[in-house]
């Protein structure tokens, strides 16, 4: 690793939303930035749309992170996506802002956790504009009954609803609801250097074979590299060393060769994700430097994500059209007949049901074959319910067990609270109603027990005794360590997390440069790097 002798202003650990967006203002300001990424580049080609390259069957889904998950149902091993661009390469592209009220979530969500946002929506709004511009989000929120204020319209118009999406939107409208297009970071405009989306059914859970999804590896990372950022893929940060109240070195291991080296920079931005960031902090003993030591790893939220599968008499999508297009926010702040003391609920979105091949592969033989026959008759809605940040949901390290690269393994302990379960069920009840109106014969609920929406393990806040990060994302107790990923968010809100992680990271990076926020400039004036033809 020749990089050990080079000098950098900032080392960014992780190439997901937090890392890339924090790096962006730093690179624009001319800083020498080195980004370390545990995973490799995802090669693009027709194979991306094959089932063996998707979801947890992909080579980039790594069980070798060895998360031991204890989540009430059973104890199991978890894994996660590790690749250049992080899970954005495989994500669904949904790019929603938190609502204004989410920055002051209220006692039903906060309870005694001490969670508090150190700033309000207005502080993040210009960075939401910027993140939407960089991610090329296509949306139109005029019918969203909960839409937060915005200075600029979306950069792109959404695609027209395909027939399966129109069917759900029509049913929702007949029930007096206000469905609107789900904002998506997908490219719909063909150009010389970008393919436009073909509205195929292989999006969420798949890397885009033609690069029409605006994931970080398709657009932003190559731009940052062309502007001078160094990226080291297949490199795992395993230890942060501290001297005189500062991080003095990042010990890394090259996953392929096993070679170990220590890299140094003026500051370190940690953005390894909501599980890996506290893992690295705890494995490095940095909780000992923090006035909020007991909060590190705690207050893990992950949304109560529930699928409602409506089963129809006829195949619902014979054209194999993309249809993750409809959002329904009418129940974000509550639903008729639901105890208001539950507080905010969250959102409902259409989602592509897993295809027959995938179902056949992941379920045991007889069940998989039977379920695969039924899958073409399904339309699915995803409920995303906000969950409470409670101290008893946490990650910790297991000193008795080490992973293959040396650090102690990570343990995750998570149980939904009664309120979280009730919030999820309330949204499922509404999803069932919508699917019934769309013609479903019956519906089934399936809970998604993943940590794909995890946030909150190293939260920001004003109180230094309970919040490891200050309002600028600085790790309290160390001068030059910042955290810019999902772990920094004090609460989850009721929408998908990536756009908020991106906006907050752009904010943290901008504050580090000492430059002014791009306040109310309008989209045309927002700072963007030139797109380059750089290929990894
Ligand atoms: C299948 C799927 C679909 C999703 N769809 C959506 C969606 O439609 N909309 C939405 O808003 N959100 C979606 N999400 C969630 C979203 O992807 C995450 O919220 C987001 O990626 C988190 O960003 P982050 O910066 O916190 O961490 P990540 O994006 O996870 O980035 C962390 C990076 O750090 C790397 N890393 C970890 N440990 C180390 C280490 N020790 N050294 C070096 N590198 C390390 C990881 O490999 C990863 O690349 C989806 C997630 C999944 C899995």
Coordinates of C-alpha atoms and ligand atoms in Angstrom, one line a residue:
X1 CA 0.0 0.0 0.0
X2 CA 2.1 2.9 -1.3
X3 CA -0.6 5.3 0.2
X4 CA 1.0 5.1 3.6
X5 CA 3.8 7.6 2.6
X6 CA 1.4 10.0 0.9
X7 CA -0.2 12.8 2.9
X8 CA -3.9 13.6 3.0
X9 CA -6.0 16.3 4.7
X10 CA -8.9 13.9 5.3
X11 CA -9.4 10.1 5.4
X12 CA -13.0 9.1 4.8
X13 CA -13.9 5.6 5.9
X14 CA -16.7 4.2 3.8
X15 CA -17.9 5.1 0.2
X16 CA -21.7 5.0 1.0
X17 CA -24.0 8.1 1.2
X18 CA -22.3 9.5 4.3
X19 CA -18.8 9.1 3.0
X20 CA -19.3 10.3 -0.5
X21 CA -21.4 13.3 0.4
X22 CA -19.1 14.4 3.2
X23 CA -16.1 14.1 0.8
X24 CA -17.9 16.1 -2.0
X25 CA -17.5 19.7 -0.4
X26 CA -14.0 18.8 0.8
X27 CA -12.8 17.7 -2.7
X28 CA -14.5 20.8 -4.2
X29 CA -12.6 22.9 -1.8
X30 CA -9.3 21.4 -3.0
X31 CA -8.6 19.1 0.0
X32 CA -6.5 16.0 -0.5
X33 CA -9.0 13.3 0.4
X34 CA -8.5 9.5 0.7
X35 CA -11.5 7.3 0.8
X36 CA -11.2 3.8 2.1
X37 CA -13.8 1.2 1.1
X38 CA -14.1 -2.4 2.4
X39 CA -15.8 -3.7 -0.7
X40 CA -14.8 -3.8 -4.4
X41 CA -16.3 -2.2 -7.5
X42 CA -19.4 -3.9 -8.8
X43 CA -18.7 -4.8 -12.4
X44 CA -21.6 -3.7 -14.7
X45 CA -23.1 -5.9 -17.4
X46 CA -26.1 -8.0 -18.3
X47 CA -25.2 -10.3 -15.4
X48 CA -26.4 -7.6 -12.9
X49 CA -30.0 -8.4 -13.8
X50 CA -29.6 -12.1 -13.2
X51 CA -31.0 -13.3 -9.9
X52 CA -27.6 -14.7 -8.7
X53 CA -26.3 -11.1 -8.8
X54 CA -29.1 -9.6 -6.7
X55 CA -30.2 -9.2 -3.1
X56 CA -28.3 -11.3 -0.7
X57 CA -27.3 -13.8 -3.5
X58 CA -24.9 -11.1 -4.8
X59 CA -21.2 -11.6 -4.3
X60 CA -21.2 -8.1 -2.8
X61 CA -23.5 -9.1 0.0
X62 CA -21.0 -10.2 2.6
X63 CA -21.8 -12.5 5.4
X64 CA -18.2 -12.2 6.4
X65 CA -19.0 -9.1 8.4
X66 CA -20.5 -11.7 10.9
X67 CA -23.1 -9.6 12.7
X68 CA -24.6 -11.8 15.4
X69 CA -28.2 -10.7 15.4
X70 CA -30.5 -11.2 18.4
X71 CA -33.9 -9.9 17.4
X72 CA -36.6 -11.6 19.4
X73 CA -37.5 -14.1 16.7
X74 CA -34.2 -16.0 16.8
X75 CA -30.5 -15.6 16.9
X76 CA -28.9 -15.5 13.5
X77 CA -26.0 -14.2 11.5
X78 CA -26.5 -11.1 9.5
X79 CA -24.5 -9.6 6.6
X80 CA -24.5 -6.4 4.6
X81 CA -23.6 -5.0 1.2
X82 CA -20.0 -4.0 0.9
X83 CA -18.9 -2.4 -2.4
X84 CA -17.8 0.9 -3.8
X85 CA -20.8 3.1 -3.4
X86 CA -22.1 0.9 -0.5
X87 CA -25.7 -0.4 -0.6
X88 CA -26.6 2.5 -2.9
X89 CA -25.6 0.2 -5.8
X90 CA -28.4 -2.2 -4.8
X91 CA -30.8 0.2 -3.3
X92 CA -34.3 1.1 -4.5
X93 CA -33.4 4.8 -5.3
X94 CA -36.2 6.2 -3.1
X95 CA -35.1 9.7 -2.1
X96 CA -37.5 11.3 0.4
X97 CA -36.8 14.2 2.8
X98 CA -37.8 13.9 6.4
X99 CA -40.8 16.1 7.2
X100 CA -40.4 19.3 9.1
X101 CA -42.0 17.7 12.2
X102 CA -39.5 14.8 12.2
X103 CA -36.9 17.2 13.5
X104 CA -39.0 17.6 16.7
X105 CA -40.4 14.0 16.9
X106 CA -42.4 14.4 20.2
X107 CA -42.6 12.3 23.3
X108 CA -44.4 9.3 21.7
X109 CA -41.2 8.6 19.7
X110 CA -38.5 10.1 22.0
X111 CA -39.8 8.8 25.4
X112 CA -36.9 8.9 27.9
X113 CA -34.2 8.3 25.3
X114 CA -33.0 12.0 25.3
X115 CA -33.0 11.9 21.4
X116 CA -33.1 15.4 20.0
X117 CA -32.1 16.9 16.6
X118 CA -29.6 19.6 17.2
X119 CA -31.1 21.6 14.3
X120 CA -34.4 21.9 12.5
X121 CA -35.5 21.2 8.9
X122 CA -34.5 24.7 7.8
X123 CA -30.9 24.0 8.5
X124 CA -30.9 20.9 6.3
X125 CA -33.2 22.2 3.5
X126 CA -30.4 23.7 1.3
X127 CA -28.5 20.4 1.7
X128 CA -31.5 18.4 0.7
X129 CA -31.7 20.6 -2.5
X130 CA -28.0 19.9 -3.1
X131 CA -28.3 16.1 -2.5
X132 CA -31.3 15.9 -4.8
X133 CA -29.3 17.7 -7.5
X134 CA -26.2 15.4 -7.1
X135 CA -28.4 12.3 -7.1
X136 CA -30.6 13.5 -10.0
X137 CA -33.8 12.8 -8.1
X138 CA -37.0 12.6 -10.2
X139 CA -40.1 13.6 -8.3
X140 CA -43.2 15.7 -8.0
X141 CA -44.5 16.3 -4.5
X142 CA -47.4 18.6 -5.3
X143 CA -49.9 15.9 -4.2
X144 CA -47.9 14.9 -1.1
X145 CA -50.1 15.9 1.9
X146 CA -47.0 16.1 4.1
X147 CA -44.5 17.6 1.7
X148 CA -41.9 19.8 3.5
X149 CA -41.1 23.2 2.1
X150 CA -38.6 23.3 -0.7
X151 CA -36.7 26.1 -2.5
X152 CA -36.4 24.3 -5.8
X153 CA -38.5 21.8 -7.7
X154 CA -37.1 18.3 -8.2
X155 CA -34.2 18.2 -10.8
X156 CA -36.2 15.7 -13.0
X157 CA -39.9 14.9 -13.6
X158 CA -40.9 11.4 -12.6
X159 CA -41.7 8.7 -15.1
X160 CA -45.4 8.1 -15.9
X161 CA -47.0 5.4 -13.7
X162 CA -46.9 2.0 -15.3
X163 CA -50.1 -0.1 -15.3
X164 CA -49.4 -1.9 -11.9
X165 CA -48.6 1.5 -10.3
X166 CA -51.6 3.2 -11.9
X167 CA -53.8 0.4 -10.5
X168 CA -52.6 1.1 -6.9
X169 CA -52.8 4.9 -7.4
X170 CA -56.4 4.7 -8.7
X171 CA -57.5 2.5 -5.8
X172 CA -55.9 4.9 -3.3
X173 CA -57.7 7.9 -5.0
X174 CA -61.0 6.1 -4.9
X175 CA -60.5 5.8 -1.1
X176 CA -60.0 9.5 -0.9
X177 CA -56.2 9.4 -0.5
X178 CA -53.5 11.4 -2.2
X179 CA -51.0 9.1 -3.9
X180 CA -48.1 10.8 -5.5
X181 CA -45.0 9.7 -7.4
X182 CA -42.3 8.2 -5.2
X183 CA -39.2 10.4 -5.7
X184 CA -36.4 8.2 -7.2
X185 CA -32.7 8.7 -7.9
X186 CA -33.0 7.3 -11.4
X187 CA -32.0 8.8 -14.7
X188 CA -34.9 9.2 -17.1
X189 CA -33.1 11.4 -19.6
X190 CA -31.0 9.8 -22.3
X191 CA -27.7 11.6 -23.0
X192 CA -24.4 11.0 -24.6
X193 CA -22.8 9.7 -21.4
X194 CA -25.8 8.2 -19.6
X195 CA -28.4 5.6 -20.4
X196 CA -32.0 6.3 -19.4
X197 CA -34.0 3.9 -17.3
X198 CA -35.9 1.3 -19.3
X199 CA -38.5 0.8 -16.5
X200 CA -37.5 -2.8 -16.1
X201 CA -38.4 -4.8 -13.0
X202 CA -34.8 -5.3 -11.8
X203 CA -34.1 -2.2 -9.7
X204 CA -34.5 -2.6 -5.9
X205 CA -32.0 -5.2 -4.8
X206 CA -30.1 -5.3 -8.2
X207 CA -27.2 -3.2 -9.5
X208 CA -28.3 -1.4 -12.7
X209 CA -26.7 -3.2 -15.7
X210 CA -26.9 0.0 -17.8
X211 CA -26.1 2.5 -15.0
X212 CA -29.4 4.3 -15.2
X213 CA -29.8 4.2 -11.4
X214 CA -28.0 7.2 -9.9
X215 CA -26.1 5.2 -7.4
X216 CA -22.9 6.6 -6.0
X217 CA -20.6 4.3 -8.0
X218 CA -22.3 5.3 -11.3
X219 CA -22.0 9.0 -10.9
X220 CA -20.5 10.7 -7.9
X221 CA -17.5 8.6 -7.0
X222 CA -15.9 8.7 -10.5
X223 CA -16.5 12.5 -10.5
X224 CA -14.7 12.8 -7.2
X225 CA -11.8 10.6 -8.4
X226 CA -11.5 12.7 -11.5
X227 CA -11.3 15.8 -9.3
X228 CA -8.4 14.3 -7.3
X229 CA -9.9 12.1 -4.6
X230 CA -8.0 8.9 -4.0
X231 CA -10.1 5.8 -3.5
X232 CA -8.8 2.5 -2.0
X233 CA -11.3 -0.3 -2.5
X234 CA -11.0 -3.7 -0.8
X235 CA -9.5 -1.9 2.2
X236 CA -10.9 -2.4 5.7
X237 CA -10.3 0.1 8.5
X238 CA -9.8 -2.1 11.6
X239 CA -8.5 0.2 14.2
X240 CA -8.3 4.0 14.9
X241 CA -5.4 5.0 17.2
X242 CA -5.5 8.1 19.4
X243 CA -2.7 10.3 20.6
X244 CA -3.2 13.6 22.5
X245 CA -6.9 13.8 22.0
X246 CA -6.7 13.2 18.2
X247 CA -7.0 10.3 15.9
X248 CA -3.4 9.7 14.9
X249 CA -3.7 6.8 12.6
X250 CA -6.1 4.5 10.7
X251 CA -5.0 0.9 10.7
X252 CA -6.2 -0.9 7.5
X253 CA -6.1 -4.3 6.1
X254 CA -6.1 -5.1 2.3
X255 CA -8.8 -7.7 2.0
X256 CA -7.1 -9.4 -0.9
X257 CA -3.5 -9.6 0.2
X258 CA -4.0 -9.4 3.9
X259 CA -1.3 -6.6 4.1
X260 CA -1.8 -4.2 7.0
X261 CA -0.8 -0.5 7.1
X262 CA -1.4 2.6 9.1
X263 CA -2.6 5.7 7.3
X264 CA -2.5 9.3 8.7
X265 CA -4.4 12.5 7.9
X266 CA -5.3 15.7 9.6
X267 CA -8.8 14.5 10.2
X268 CA -10.9 11.3 9.8
X269 CA -14.5 11.2 8.7
X270 CA -16.1 7.9 9.7
X271 CA -18.9 6.8 7.4
X272 CA -18.8 3.0 7.6
X273 CA -22.6 2.8 8.2
X274 CA -24.8 2.5 11.2
X275 CA -23.5 -0.9 12.3
X276 CA -19.8 -0.7 11.2
X277 CA -19.2 2.8 12.6
X278 CA -19.9 2.0 16.2
X279 CA -18.2 -1.3 15.6
X280 CA -15.0 0.5 14.7
X281 CA -15.3 3.0 17.5
X282 CA -15.9 0.3 20.2
X283 CA -13.3 -2.0 18.8
X284 CA -10.8 0.9 18.9
X285 CA -11.8 1.7 22.5
X286 CA -12.8 5.2 21.5
X287 CA -15.7 5.1 23.9
X288 CA -13.1 5.8 26.6
X289 CA -12.5 9.2 25.0
X290 CA -16.2 10.1 24.9
X291 CA -18.3 12.0 27.5
X292 CA -21.3 10.0 26.1
X293 CA -19.5 6.6 26.2
X294 CA -22.6 4.7 27.2
X295 CA -24.6 6.0 24.2
X296 CA -22.1 4.7 21.6
X297 CA -23.8 1.8 19.9
X298 CA -27.2 2.4 21.6
X299 CA -30.5 3.8 20.3
X300 CA -30.4 1.7 17.2
X301 CA -33.5 2.2 15.1
X302 CA -34.3 0.4 11.8
X303 CA -37.9 1.3 11.0
X304 CA -40.6 -1.3 11.4
X305 CA -40.6 -2.3 7.7
X306 CA -43.6 -4.5 6.7
X307 CA -44.6 -5.9 3.4
X308 CA -48.3 -6.3 2.6
X309 CA -48.7 -8.7 -0.3
X310 CA -52.1 -8.5 -2.1
X311 CA -53.0 -11.6 -4.0
X312 CA -55.0 -11.1 -7.2
X313 CA -57.0 -13.6 -9.4
X314 CA -54.9 -12.7 -12.5
X315 CA -51.2 -11.9 -13.0
X316 CA -50.7 -8.3 -11.9
X317 CA -47.7 -7.3 -14.1
X318 CA -47.7 -9.3 -17.3
X319 CA -45.5 -6.6 -19.0
X320 CA -42.8 -7.0 -16.2
X321 CA -42.9 -3.2 -15.8
X322 CA -41.1 -1.3 -13.1
X323 CA -43.8 -0.2 -10.6
X324 CA -42.0 1.0 -7.4
X325 CA -43.6 4.3 -8.2
X326 CA -46.4 5.2 -5.8
X327 CA -46.1 6.9 -2.4
X328 CA -49.0 7.4 0.1
X329 CA -48.4 9.7 3.0
X330 CA -51.9 10.3 4.2
X331 CA -51.2 8.3 7.4
X332 CA -47.8 9.7 8.2
X333 CA -49.1 11.5 11.3
X334 CA -51.8 9.0 12.3
X335 CA -54.7 7.0 10.9
X336 CA -58.4 6.9 11.7
X337 CA -59.2 4.6 14.7
X338 CA -55.5 4.5 15.7
X339 CA -54.7 5.6 19.3
X340 CA -53.1 9.1 18.8
X341 CA -50.7 8.4 21.7
X342 CA -48.8 6.2 19.3
X343 CA -47.6 9.4 17.6
X344 CA -46.3 9.5 14.0
X345 CA -46.7 6.4 11.9
X346 CA -44.8 6.7 8.6
X347 CA -45.3 6.1 4.9
X348 CA -46.7 3.5 2.5
X349 CA -44.9 2.8 -0.8
X350 CA -45.4 0.5 -3.7
X351 CA -42.5 -2.0 -3.9
X352 CA -41.7 -4.8 -6.4
X353 CA -42.5 -8.2 -5.0
X354 CA -39.6 -10.6 -5.1
X355 CA -39.6 -12.5 -8.5
X356 CA -40.4 -16.2 -8.8
X357 CA -36.7 -17.2 -9.4
X358 CA -35.6 -15.4 -6.2
X359 CA -38.4 -16.9 -4.2
X360 CA -37.5 -20.4 -5.5
X361 CA -33.9 -19.8 -4.6
X362 CA -34.3 -18.6 -1.0
X363 CA -37.2 -20.6 0.3
X364 CA -36.9 -24.4 1.1
X365 CA -37.8 -26.6 -1.9
X366 CA -41.5 -27.4 -1.7
X367 CA -42.5 -24.0 -0.2
X368 CA -40.3 -22.1 -2.7
X369 CA -41.9 -23.9 -5.7
X370 CA -45.4 -23.2 -4.5
X371 CA -44.8 -19.6 -3.6
X372 CA -43.1 -19.0 -6.9
X373 CA -46.3 -20.0 -8.7
X374 CA -48.2 -17.4 -6.7
X375 CA -45.8 -14.5 -7.0
X376 CA -47.0 -13.2 -10.5
X377 CA -50.4 -12.7 -8.9
X378 CA -49.1 -10.3 -6.2
X379 CA -48.9 -6.6 -5.8
X380 CA -46.9 -5.4 -2.8
X381 CA -47.0 -2.3 -0.6
X382 CA -44.2 -1.5 1.9
X383 CA -45.0 0.2 5.2
X384 CA -42.2 2.1 6.8
X385 CA -43.1 2.9 10.4
X386 CA -40.9 5.1 12.5
X387 CA -39.5 3.3 15.5
X388 CA -38.5 4.5 18.9
X389 CA -34.8 5.0 19.8
X390 CA -34.5 3.0 22.9
X391 CA -31.3 2.3 24.9
X392 CA -32.0 -1.4 25.0
X393 CA -31.6 -1.7 21.2
X394 CA -27.9 -1.6 20.6
X395 CA -24.7 -3.0 19.0
X396 CA -21.8 -4.1 21.1
X397 CA -18.5 -6.0 20.5
X398 CA -17.8 -9.5 21.5
X399 CA -14.2 -9.7 22.7
X400 CA -14.4 -13.4 22.9
X401 CA -14.9 -13.8 19.1
X402 CA -12.8 -12.2 16.5
X403 CA -13.6 -11.8 12.8
X404 CA -11.2 -12.9 10.1
X405 CA -9.5 -9.5 10.0
X406 CA -8.8 -9.3 13.7
X407 CA -11.4 -7.0 15.3
X408 CA -13.9 -8.4 17.8
X409 CA -17.2 -9.4 16.2
X410 CA -20.3 -7.2 16.4
X411 CA -23.4 -8.2 18.2
X412 CA -26.8 -6.6 17.5
X413 CA -29.6 -6.7 20.0
X414 CA -32.9 -5.4 18.8
X415 CA -36.6 -5.7 19.8
X416 CA -39.4 -3.5 18.5
X417 CA -41.3 -1.8 21.3
X418 CA -45.1 -2.3 21.6
X419 CA -45.6 1.1 20.1
X420 CA -43.4 0.3 17.1
X421 CA -45.4 -2.9 16.5
X422 CA -48.7 -1.0 16.8
X423 CA -47.4 1.7 14.3
X424 CA -46.4 -0.9 11.8
X425 CA -49.8 -2.7 12.1
X426 CA -51.7 0.5 11.6
X427 CA -50.0 1.1 8.3
X428 CA -50.5 -2.5 7.2
X429 CA -54.2 -2.2 7.9
X430 CA -54.3 0.8 5.5
X431 CA -52.2 -1.1 2.9
X432 CA -54.6 -4.0 3.0
X433 CA -57.5 -1.6 2.4
X434 CA -55.8 -0.1 -0.6
X435 CA -54.9 -3.5 -2.1
X436 CA -58.5 -4.8 -1.5
X437 CA -59.8 -1.7 -3.3
X438 CA -57.4 -2.5 -6.2
X439 CA -59.0 -5.9 -6.5
X440 CA -56.9 -8.2 -4.3
X441 CA -58.7 -11.3 -3.2
X442 CA -56.8 -11.4 0.1
X443 CA -53.5 -10.1 1.5
X444 CA -50.7 -11.3 3.7
X445 CA -48.2 -9.5 5.8
X446 CA -44.4 -10.2 5.8
X447 CA -42.0 -8.5 8.1
X448 CA -38.6 -7.5 6.7
X449 CA -36.2 -8.1 9.4
X450 CA -33.2 -6.5 7.8
X451 CA -31.1 -3.6 9.1
X452 CA -31.1 -1.9 5.7
X453 CA -32.7 1.3 7.3
X454 CA -30.7 1.2 10.4
X455 CA -29.8 4.6 11.9
X456 CA -28.9 6.2 15.2
X457 CA -26.0 4.3 17.0
X458 CA -23.7 7.4 17.3
X459 CA -26.2 10.1 17.5
X460 CA -25.8 13.9 17.3
X461 CA -27.3 16.1 20.0
X462 CA -26.8 19.1 22.2
X463 CA -26.3 17.2 25.4
X464 CA -22.7 16.0 25.6
X465 CA -23.5 13.4 28.2
X466 CA -26.0 11.5 26.0
X467 CA -25.0 12.4 22.4
X468 CA -21.5 11.2 21.2
X469 CA -21.6 13.8 18.3
X470 CA -22.0 17.5 18.4
X471 CA -24.2 19.4 15.9
X472 CA -21.3 19.5 13.4
X473 CA -20.9 15.7 13.5
X474 CA -17.7 16.0 15.6
X475 CA -17.0 13.0 17.9
X476 CA -17.0 14.6 21.3
X477 CA -13.7 14.0 23.1
X478 CA -11.5 13.9 20.0
X479 CA -10.6 17.0 18.0
X480 CA -10.3 15.6 14.5
X481 CA -12.9 12.7 14.2
X482 CA -16.2 13.2 12.5
X483 CA -19.1 10.8 11.9
X484 CA -21.2 11.4 8.7
X485 CA -23.3 8.3 8.1
X486 CA -26.7 7.0 9.3
X487 CA -25.4 6.4 12.8
X488 CA -25.4 10.2 13.4
X489 CA -29.2 10.5 13.0
X490 CA -31.0 10.9 16.4
X491 CA -34.3 9.5 15.1
X492 CA -35.4 7.6 12.0
X493 CA -38.5 9.6 10.9
X494 CA -41.0 7.6 8.7
X495 CA -39.2 7.7 5.3
X496 CA -36.3 5.9 3.8
X497 CA -33.1 7.3 5.3
X498 CA -30.5 7.8 2.4
X499 CA -31.4 11.4 1.4
X500 CA -31.2 12.6 5.0
X501 CA -27.9 10.9 5.5
X502 CA -26.7 12.5 2.2
X503 CA -27.9 16.0 3.2
X504 CA -26.4 15.8 6.7
X505 CA -23.1 14.6 5.3
X506 CA -23.0 17.4 2.7
X507 CA -23.7 19.7 5.7
X508 CA -20.8 18.2 7.7
X509 CA -18.4 18.4 4.8
X510 CA -19.4 22.0 4.1
X511 CA -18.9 23.0 7.7
X512 CA -15.4 21.4 7.6
X513 CA -14.4 23.5 4.7
X514 CA -15.5 26.7 6.5
X515 CA -17.5 27.7 3.5
X516 CA -21.1 29.0 3.6
X517 CA -24.0 26.7 3.1
X518 CA -25.5 26.9 -0.5
X519 CA -28.5 28.6 1.0
X520 CA -31.4 29.3 -1.3
X521 CA -29.3 29.5 -4.4
X522 CA -31.6 27.7 -6.8
X523 CA -30.6 24.5 -8.4
X524 CA -28.7 26.0 -11.3
X525 CA -26.2 27.7 -8.9
X526 CA -25.6 24.7 -6.6
X527 CA -21.9 23.6 -6.7
X528 CA -21.4 20.5 -8.8
X529 CA -18.2 18.9 -10.2
X530 CA -18.0 18.2 -13.9
X531 CA -19.0 14.7 -15.0
X532 CA -16.1 12.8 -16.3
X533 CA -15.7 9.7 -18.4
X534 CA -13.5 8.2 -15.8
X535 CA -14.0 4.4 -15.5
X536 CA -12.8 2.6 -12.4
Ligands
LIG1 C1 -31.5 -3.5 -0.7 C2 -31.5 -2.1 -0.1 C3 -32.4 -1.2 -0.6 C4 -32.4 0.1 -0.1 N1 -33.3 1.0 -0.7 C5 -33.3 2.3 -0.2 C6 -34.1 3.3 -0.8 O1 -34.7 3.0 -1.8 N2 -34.0 4.5 -0.3 C7 -33.3 4.8 0.8 O2 -33.3 6.0 1.3 N3 -32.6 3.9 1.4 C8 -32.5 2.7 1.0 N4 -31.7 1.7 1.6 C9 -31.0 2.1 2.7 C10 -29.7 2.9 2.3 O3 -29.0 2.1 1.4 C11 -28.9 3.2 3.6 O4 -29.7 3.9 4.5 C12 -27.6 4.0 3.3 O5 -26.9 3.3 2.3 C13 -26.8 4.2 4.5 O6 -25.8 5.1 4.2 P1 -24.5 5.2 5.1 O7 -23.6 6.2 4.6 O8 -24.9 5.3 6.5 O9 -23.8 3.7 5.1 P2 -23.5 2.8 3.8 O10 -24.2 3.3 2.6 O11 -23.8 1.4 4.3 O12 -22.0 3.0 3.6 C14 -21.0 2.4 4.4 C15 -19.8 2.0 3.6 O13 -18.7 1.7 4.4 C16 -18.1 0.5 4.0 N5 -17.4 0.0 5.2 C17 -18.0 -0.6 6.3 N6 -17.1 -0.9 7.2 C18 -15.9 -0.5 6.7 C19 -14.5 -0.5 7.2 N7 -14.3 -1.0 8.4 N8 -13.6 0.0 6.4 C20 -13.8 0.6 5.2 N9 -15.1 0.6 4.7 C21 -16.1 0.1 5.4 C22 -19.2 -0.3 3.5 O14 -18.8 -1.4 2.7 C23 -20.1 0.7 2.8 O15 -19.7 0.8 1.5 C24 -31.6 0.4 1.0 C25 -30.8 -0.5 1.6 C26 -30.7 -1.8 1.0 C27 -29.7 -2.8 1.6

